[in-house]
mmCIF file of C-alpha atoms in Angstrom:
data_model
loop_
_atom_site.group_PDB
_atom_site.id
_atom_site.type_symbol
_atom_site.label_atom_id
_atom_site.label_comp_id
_atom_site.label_asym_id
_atom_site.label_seq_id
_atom_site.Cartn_x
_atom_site.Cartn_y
_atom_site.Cartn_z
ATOM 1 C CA UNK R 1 0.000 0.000 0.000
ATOM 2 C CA UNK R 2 1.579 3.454 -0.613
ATOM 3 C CA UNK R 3 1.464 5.809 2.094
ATOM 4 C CA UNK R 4 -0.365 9.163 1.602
ATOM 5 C CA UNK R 5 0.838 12.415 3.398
ATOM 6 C CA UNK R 6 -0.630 15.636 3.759
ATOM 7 C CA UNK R 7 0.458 18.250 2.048
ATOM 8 C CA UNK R 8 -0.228 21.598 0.767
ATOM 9 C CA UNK R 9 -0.325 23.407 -2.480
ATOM 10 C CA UNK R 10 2.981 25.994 -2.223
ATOM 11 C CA UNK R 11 0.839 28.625 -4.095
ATOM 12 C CA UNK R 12 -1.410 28.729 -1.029
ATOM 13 C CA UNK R 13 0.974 29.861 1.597
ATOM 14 C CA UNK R 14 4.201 31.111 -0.691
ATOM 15 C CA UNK R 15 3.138 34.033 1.053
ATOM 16 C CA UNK R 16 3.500 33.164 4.568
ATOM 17 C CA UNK R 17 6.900 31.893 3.500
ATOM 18 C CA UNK R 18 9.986 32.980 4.279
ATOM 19 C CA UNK R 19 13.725 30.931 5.055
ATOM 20 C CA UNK R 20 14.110 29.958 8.429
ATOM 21 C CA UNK R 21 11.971 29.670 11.724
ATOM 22 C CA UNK R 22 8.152 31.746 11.846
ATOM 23 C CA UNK R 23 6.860 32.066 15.390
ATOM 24 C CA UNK R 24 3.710 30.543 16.476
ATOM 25 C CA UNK R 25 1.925 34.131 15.697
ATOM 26 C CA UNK R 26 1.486 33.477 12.054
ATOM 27 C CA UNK R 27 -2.423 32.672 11.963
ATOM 28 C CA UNK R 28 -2.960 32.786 8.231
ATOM 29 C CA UNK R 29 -0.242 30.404 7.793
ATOM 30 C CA UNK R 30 -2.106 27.797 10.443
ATOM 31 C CA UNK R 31 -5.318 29.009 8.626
ATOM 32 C CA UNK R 32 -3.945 28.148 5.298
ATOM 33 C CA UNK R 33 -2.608 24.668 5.979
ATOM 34 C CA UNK R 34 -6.301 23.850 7.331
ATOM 35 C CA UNK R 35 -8.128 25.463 4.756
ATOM 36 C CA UNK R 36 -5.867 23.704 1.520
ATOM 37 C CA UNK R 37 -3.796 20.804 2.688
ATOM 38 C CA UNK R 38 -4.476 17.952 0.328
ATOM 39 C CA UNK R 39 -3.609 14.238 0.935
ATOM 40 C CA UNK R 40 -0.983 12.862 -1.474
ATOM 41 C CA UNK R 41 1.182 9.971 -2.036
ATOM 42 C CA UNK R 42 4.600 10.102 -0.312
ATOM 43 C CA UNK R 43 6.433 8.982 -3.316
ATOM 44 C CA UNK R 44 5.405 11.362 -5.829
ATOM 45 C CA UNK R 45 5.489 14.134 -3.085
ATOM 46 C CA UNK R 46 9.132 13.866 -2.048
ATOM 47 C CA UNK R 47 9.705 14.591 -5.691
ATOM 48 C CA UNK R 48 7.065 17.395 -6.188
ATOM 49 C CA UNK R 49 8.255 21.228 -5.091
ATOM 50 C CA UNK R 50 4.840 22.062 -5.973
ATOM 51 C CA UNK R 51 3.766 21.029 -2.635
ATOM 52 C CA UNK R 52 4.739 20.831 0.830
ATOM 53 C CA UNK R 53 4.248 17.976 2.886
ATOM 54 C CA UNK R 54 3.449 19.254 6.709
ATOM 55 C CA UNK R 55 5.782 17.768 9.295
ATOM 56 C CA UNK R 56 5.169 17.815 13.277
ATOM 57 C CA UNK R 57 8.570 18.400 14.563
ATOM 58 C CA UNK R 58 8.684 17.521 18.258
ATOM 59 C CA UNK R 59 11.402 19.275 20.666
ATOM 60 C CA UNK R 60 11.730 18.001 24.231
ATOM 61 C CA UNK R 61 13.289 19.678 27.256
ATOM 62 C CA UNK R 62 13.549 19.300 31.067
ATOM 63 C CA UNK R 63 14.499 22.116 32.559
ATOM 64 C CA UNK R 64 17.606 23.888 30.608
ATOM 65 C CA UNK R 65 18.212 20.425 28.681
ATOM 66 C CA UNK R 66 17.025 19.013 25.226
ATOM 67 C CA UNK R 67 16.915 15.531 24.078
ATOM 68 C CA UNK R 68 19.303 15.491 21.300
ATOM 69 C CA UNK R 69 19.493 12.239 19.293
ATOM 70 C CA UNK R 70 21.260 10.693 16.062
ATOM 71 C CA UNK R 71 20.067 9.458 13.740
ATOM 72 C CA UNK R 72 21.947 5.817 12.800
ATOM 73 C CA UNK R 73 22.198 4.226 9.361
ATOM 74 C CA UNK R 74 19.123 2.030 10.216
ATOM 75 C CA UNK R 75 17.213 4.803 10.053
ATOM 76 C CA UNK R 76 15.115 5.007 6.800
ATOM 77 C CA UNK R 77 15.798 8.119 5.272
ATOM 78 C CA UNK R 78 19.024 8.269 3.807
ATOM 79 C CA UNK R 79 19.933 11.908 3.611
ATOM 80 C CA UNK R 80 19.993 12.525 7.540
ATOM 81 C CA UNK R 81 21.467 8.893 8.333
ATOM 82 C CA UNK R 82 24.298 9.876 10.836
ATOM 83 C CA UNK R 83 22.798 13.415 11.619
ATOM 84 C CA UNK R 84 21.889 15.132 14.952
ATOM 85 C CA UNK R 85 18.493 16.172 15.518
ATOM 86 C CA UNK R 86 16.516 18.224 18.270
ATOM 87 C CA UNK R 87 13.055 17.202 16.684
ATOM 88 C CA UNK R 88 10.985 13.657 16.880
ATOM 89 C CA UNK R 89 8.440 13.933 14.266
ATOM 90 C CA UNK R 90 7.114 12.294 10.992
ATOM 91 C CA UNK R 91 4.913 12.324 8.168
ATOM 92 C CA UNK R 92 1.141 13.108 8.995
ATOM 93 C CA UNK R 93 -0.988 10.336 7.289
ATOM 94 C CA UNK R 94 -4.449 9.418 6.335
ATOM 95 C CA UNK R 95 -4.534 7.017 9.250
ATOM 96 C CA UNK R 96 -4.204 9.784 11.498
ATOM 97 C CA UNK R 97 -7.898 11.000 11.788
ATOM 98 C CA UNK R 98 -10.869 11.544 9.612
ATOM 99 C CA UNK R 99 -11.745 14.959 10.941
ATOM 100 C CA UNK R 100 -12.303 17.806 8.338
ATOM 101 C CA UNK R 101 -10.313 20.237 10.453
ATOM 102 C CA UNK R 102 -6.131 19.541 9.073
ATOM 103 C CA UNK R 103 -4.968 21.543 12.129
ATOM 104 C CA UNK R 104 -6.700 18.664 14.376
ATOM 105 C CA UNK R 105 -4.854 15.832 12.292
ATOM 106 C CA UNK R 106 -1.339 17.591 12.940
ATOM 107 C CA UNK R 107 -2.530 17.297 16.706
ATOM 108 C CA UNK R 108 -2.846 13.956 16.098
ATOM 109 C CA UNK R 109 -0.133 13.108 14.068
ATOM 110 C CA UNK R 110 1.966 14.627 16.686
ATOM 111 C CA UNK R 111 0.879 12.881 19.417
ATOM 112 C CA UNK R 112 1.238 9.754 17.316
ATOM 113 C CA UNK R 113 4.926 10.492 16.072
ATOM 114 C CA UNK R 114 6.204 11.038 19.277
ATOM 115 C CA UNK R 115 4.511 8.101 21.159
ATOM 116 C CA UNK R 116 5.914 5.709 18.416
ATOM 117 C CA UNK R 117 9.045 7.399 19.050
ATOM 118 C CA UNK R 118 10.672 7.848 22.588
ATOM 119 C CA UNK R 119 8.441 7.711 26.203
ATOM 120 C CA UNK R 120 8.816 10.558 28.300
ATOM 121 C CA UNK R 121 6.444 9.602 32.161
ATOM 122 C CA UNK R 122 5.075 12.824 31.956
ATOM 123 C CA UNK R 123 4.477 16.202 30.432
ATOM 124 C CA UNK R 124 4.155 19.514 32.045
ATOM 125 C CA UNK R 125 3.231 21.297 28.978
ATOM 126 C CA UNK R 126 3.096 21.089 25.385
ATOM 127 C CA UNK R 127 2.903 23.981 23.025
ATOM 128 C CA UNK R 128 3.407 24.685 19.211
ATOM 129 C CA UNK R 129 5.797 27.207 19.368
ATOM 130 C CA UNK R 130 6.055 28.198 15.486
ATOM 131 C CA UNK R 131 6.551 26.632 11.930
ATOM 132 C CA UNK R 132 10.206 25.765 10.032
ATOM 133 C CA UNK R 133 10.799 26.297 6.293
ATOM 134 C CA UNK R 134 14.240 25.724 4.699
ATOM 135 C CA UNK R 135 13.980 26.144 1.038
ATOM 136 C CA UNK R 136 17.965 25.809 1.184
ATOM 137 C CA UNK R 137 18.054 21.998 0.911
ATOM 138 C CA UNK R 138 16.290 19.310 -1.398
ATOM 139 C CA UNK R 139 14.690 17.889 1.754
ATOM 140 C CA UNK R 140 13.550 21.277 2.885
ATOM 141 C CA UNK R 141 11.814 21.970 -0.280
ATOM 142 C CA UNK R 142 9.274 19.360 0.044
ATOM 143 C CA UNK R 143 8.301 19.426 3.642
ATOM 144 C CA UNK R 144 7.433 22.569 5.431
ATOM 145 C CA UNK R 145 7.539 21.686 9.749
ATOM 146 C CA UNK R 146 5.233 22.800 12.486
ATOM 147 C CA UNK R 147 7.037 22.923 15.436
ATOM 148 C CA UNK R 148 6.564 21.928 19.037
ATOM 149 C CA UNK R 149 7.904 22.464 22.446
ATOM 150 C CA UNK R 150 7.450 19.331 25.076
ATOM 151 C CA UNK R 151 8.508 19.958 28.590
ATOM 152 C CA UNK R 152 9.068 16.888 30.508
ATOM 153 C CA UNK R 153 7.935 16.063 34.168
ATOM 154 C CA UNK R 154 11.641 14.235 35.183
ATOM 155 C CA UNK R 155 14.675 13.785 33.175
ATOM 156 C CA UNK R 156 13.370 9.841 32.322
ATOM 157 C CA UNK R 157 12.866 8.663 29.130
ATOM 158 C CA UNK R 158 13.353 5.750 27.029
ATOM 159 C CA UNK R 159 13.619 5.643 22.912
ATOM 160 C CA UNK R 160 11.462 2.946 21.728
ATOM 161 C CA UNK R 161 13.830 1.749 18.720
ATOM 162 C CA UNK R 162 17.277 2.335 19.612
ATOM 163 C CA UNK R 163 18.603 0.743 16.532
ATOM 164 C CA UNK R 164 17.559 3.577 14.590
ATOM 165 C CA UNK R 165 18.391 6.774 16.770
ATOM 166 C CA UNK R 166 20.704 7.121 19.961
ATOM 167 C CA UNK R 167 19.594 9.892 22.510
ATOM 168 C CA UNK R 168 20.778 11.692 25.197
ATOM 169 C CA UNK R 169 20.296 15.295 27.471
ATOM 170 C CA UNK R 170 22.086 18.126 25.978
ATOM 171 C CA UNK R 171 22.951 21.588 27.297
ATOM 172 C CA UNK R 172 23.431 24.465 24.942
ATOM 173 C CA UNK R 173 27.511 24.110 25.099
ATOM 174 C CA UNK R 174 26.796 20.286 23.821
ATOM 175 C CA UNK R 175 24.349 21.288 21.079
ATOM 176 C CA UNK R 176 27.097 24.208 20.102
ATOM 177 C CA UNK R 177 29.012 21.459 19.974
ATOM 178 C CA UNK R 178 27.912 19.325 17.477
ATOM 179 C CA UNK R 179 26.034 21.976 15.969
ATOM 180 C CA UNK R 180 27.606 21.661 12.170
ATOM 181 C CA UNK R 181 26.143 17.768 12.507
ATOM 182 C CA UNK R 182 23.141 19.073 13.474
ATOM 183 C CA UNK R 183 19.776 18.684 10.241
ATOM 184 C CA UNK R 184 19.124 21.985 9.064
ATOM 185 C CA UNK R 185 15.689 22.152 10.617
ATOM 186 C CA UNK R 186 17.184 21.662 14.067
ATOM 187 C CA UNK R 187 19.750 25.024 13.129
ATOM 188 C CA UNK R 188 17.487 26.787 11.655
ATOM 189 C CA UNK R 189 15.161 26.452 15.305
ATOM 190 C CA UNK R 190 18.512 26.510 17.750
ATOM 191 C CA UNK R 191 19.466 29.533 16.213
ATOM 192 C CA UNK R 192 16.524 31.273 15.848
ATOM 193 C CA UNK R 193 14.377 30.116 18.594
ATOM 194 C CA UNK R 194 15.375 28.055 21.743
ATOM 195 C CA UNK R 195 18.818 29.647 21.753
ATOM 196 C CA UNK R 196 17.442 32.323 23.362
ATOM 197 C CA UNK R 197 14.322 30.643 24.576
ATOM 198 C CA UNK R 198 11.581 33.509 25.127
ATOM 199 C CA UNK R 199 9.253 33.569 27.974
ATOM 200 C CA UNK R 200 6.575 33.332 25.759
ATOM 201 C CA UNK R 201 7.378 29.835 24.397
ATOM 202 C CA UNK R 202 4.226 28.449 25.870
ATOM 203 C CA UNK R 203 1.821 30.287 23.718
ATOM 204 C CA UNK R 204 -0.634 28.091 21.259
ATOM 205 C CA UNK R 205 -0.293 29.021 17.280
ATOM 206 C CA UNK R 206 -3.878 29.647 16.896
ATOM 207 C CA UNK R 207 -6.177 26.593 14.932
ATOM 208 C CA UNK R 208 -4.480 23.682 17.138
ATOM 209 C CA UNK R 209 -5.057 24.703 20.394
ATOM 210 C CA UNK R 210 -5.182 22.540 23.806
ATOM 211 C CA UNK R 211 -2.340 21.512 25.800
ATOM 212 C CA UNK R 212 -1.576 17.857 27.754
ATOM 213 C CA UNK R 213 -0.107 17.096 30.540
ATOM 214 C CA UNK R 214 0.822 13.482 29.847
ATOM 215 C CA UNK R 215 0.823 11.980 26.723
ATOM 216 C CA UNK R 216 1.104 7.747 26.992
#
């Protein structure tokens, strides 16, 4: 069966767009993604500039940490095998609700991606914090990435396949670090967002809405 992804038509948000990280105030970008997002298949989409396919792209801190990870060669896509990341995330699919609102089905897609992909005990607040486009790279072209912010009750976790990415807590002298490893989403949002983490970080983008406090 080949997996089908939602996406939307670049025409309806070139607009919006612009290279690097847009904060979670940009309401006719949210707007747009609910109003024309389309489901298409992956494989035709990953070659298709015409469209972006939307990407939850989950950051998780405790306290003045964040769960950096790499990516091994196990890992299915290719181009980031061996990278560093700061986001768990993945394609949103049809599976993922039949609701006619998008914006609920990257809510669920979220919650999906990261339960598939590490545990964290417990959440003290999740927020979307903004959206990531990097036209700069092939993979960037395609995919277009809302971003979250999970806060973690206690420093536990567990990663559900370690064959295919190896975590750990980082401080901001260890992501500095490794920085020019780092996937260009993850630079583009160090540099221009949780490096110098506002107060404000806990406000919703508008369309999603709704916080947890455990996710399981």
């Amino acid at each position: 069966m080949i997996e089908r992804v939602l996406a939307v038509p670049r025409p309806a948000i070139e607009r919006h767009l612009r290279q690097g990280f847009l904060d979670a105030g940009s309401a006719d970008l949210m707007e747009a993604l609910g109003e024309s997002s389309v489901f298409l298949n992956r494989p035709a989409a990953e070659a298709d500039p015409t469209h972006k396919q939307v990407i939850p792209y989950i950051v998780i801190t405790h306290r003045d940490q964040f769960l950096l990870y790499r990516r091994t060669k196990k890992q299915g896509e290719s181009r980031l095998h061996d990278k560093f990341s700061l986001g768990f995330g993945g394609h949103i699919n049809d599976i993922d609700g039949q609701s006619g609102a998008k914006t609920n089905l990257i809510m669920a897609a979220m919650v999906r991606e990261l339960n598939e992909e590490v545990f964290i005990p417990s959440i003290r607040r999740l927020s979307v914090v903004g959206f990531i486009n990097d036209d700069a790279s092939p993979v960037g072209q395609v995919h277009l990435g809302v971003a979250f912010l999970v806060e973690a009750g206690s420093g536990r976790f567990a990663v559900n396949e370690p064959e295919m990415i190896e975590a750990m807590w980082s401080d901001a002298a260890g992501i500095e670090e490794v920085f020019p490893k780092l996937e260009s989403w993850s630079q583009l949002l160090w540099t221009e967002y949780l490096k110098a983490r506002p107060q404000a970080a806990g406000q919703e983008a508008p369309g999603l809405g709704g916080r947890a406090s455990s996710v399981a």
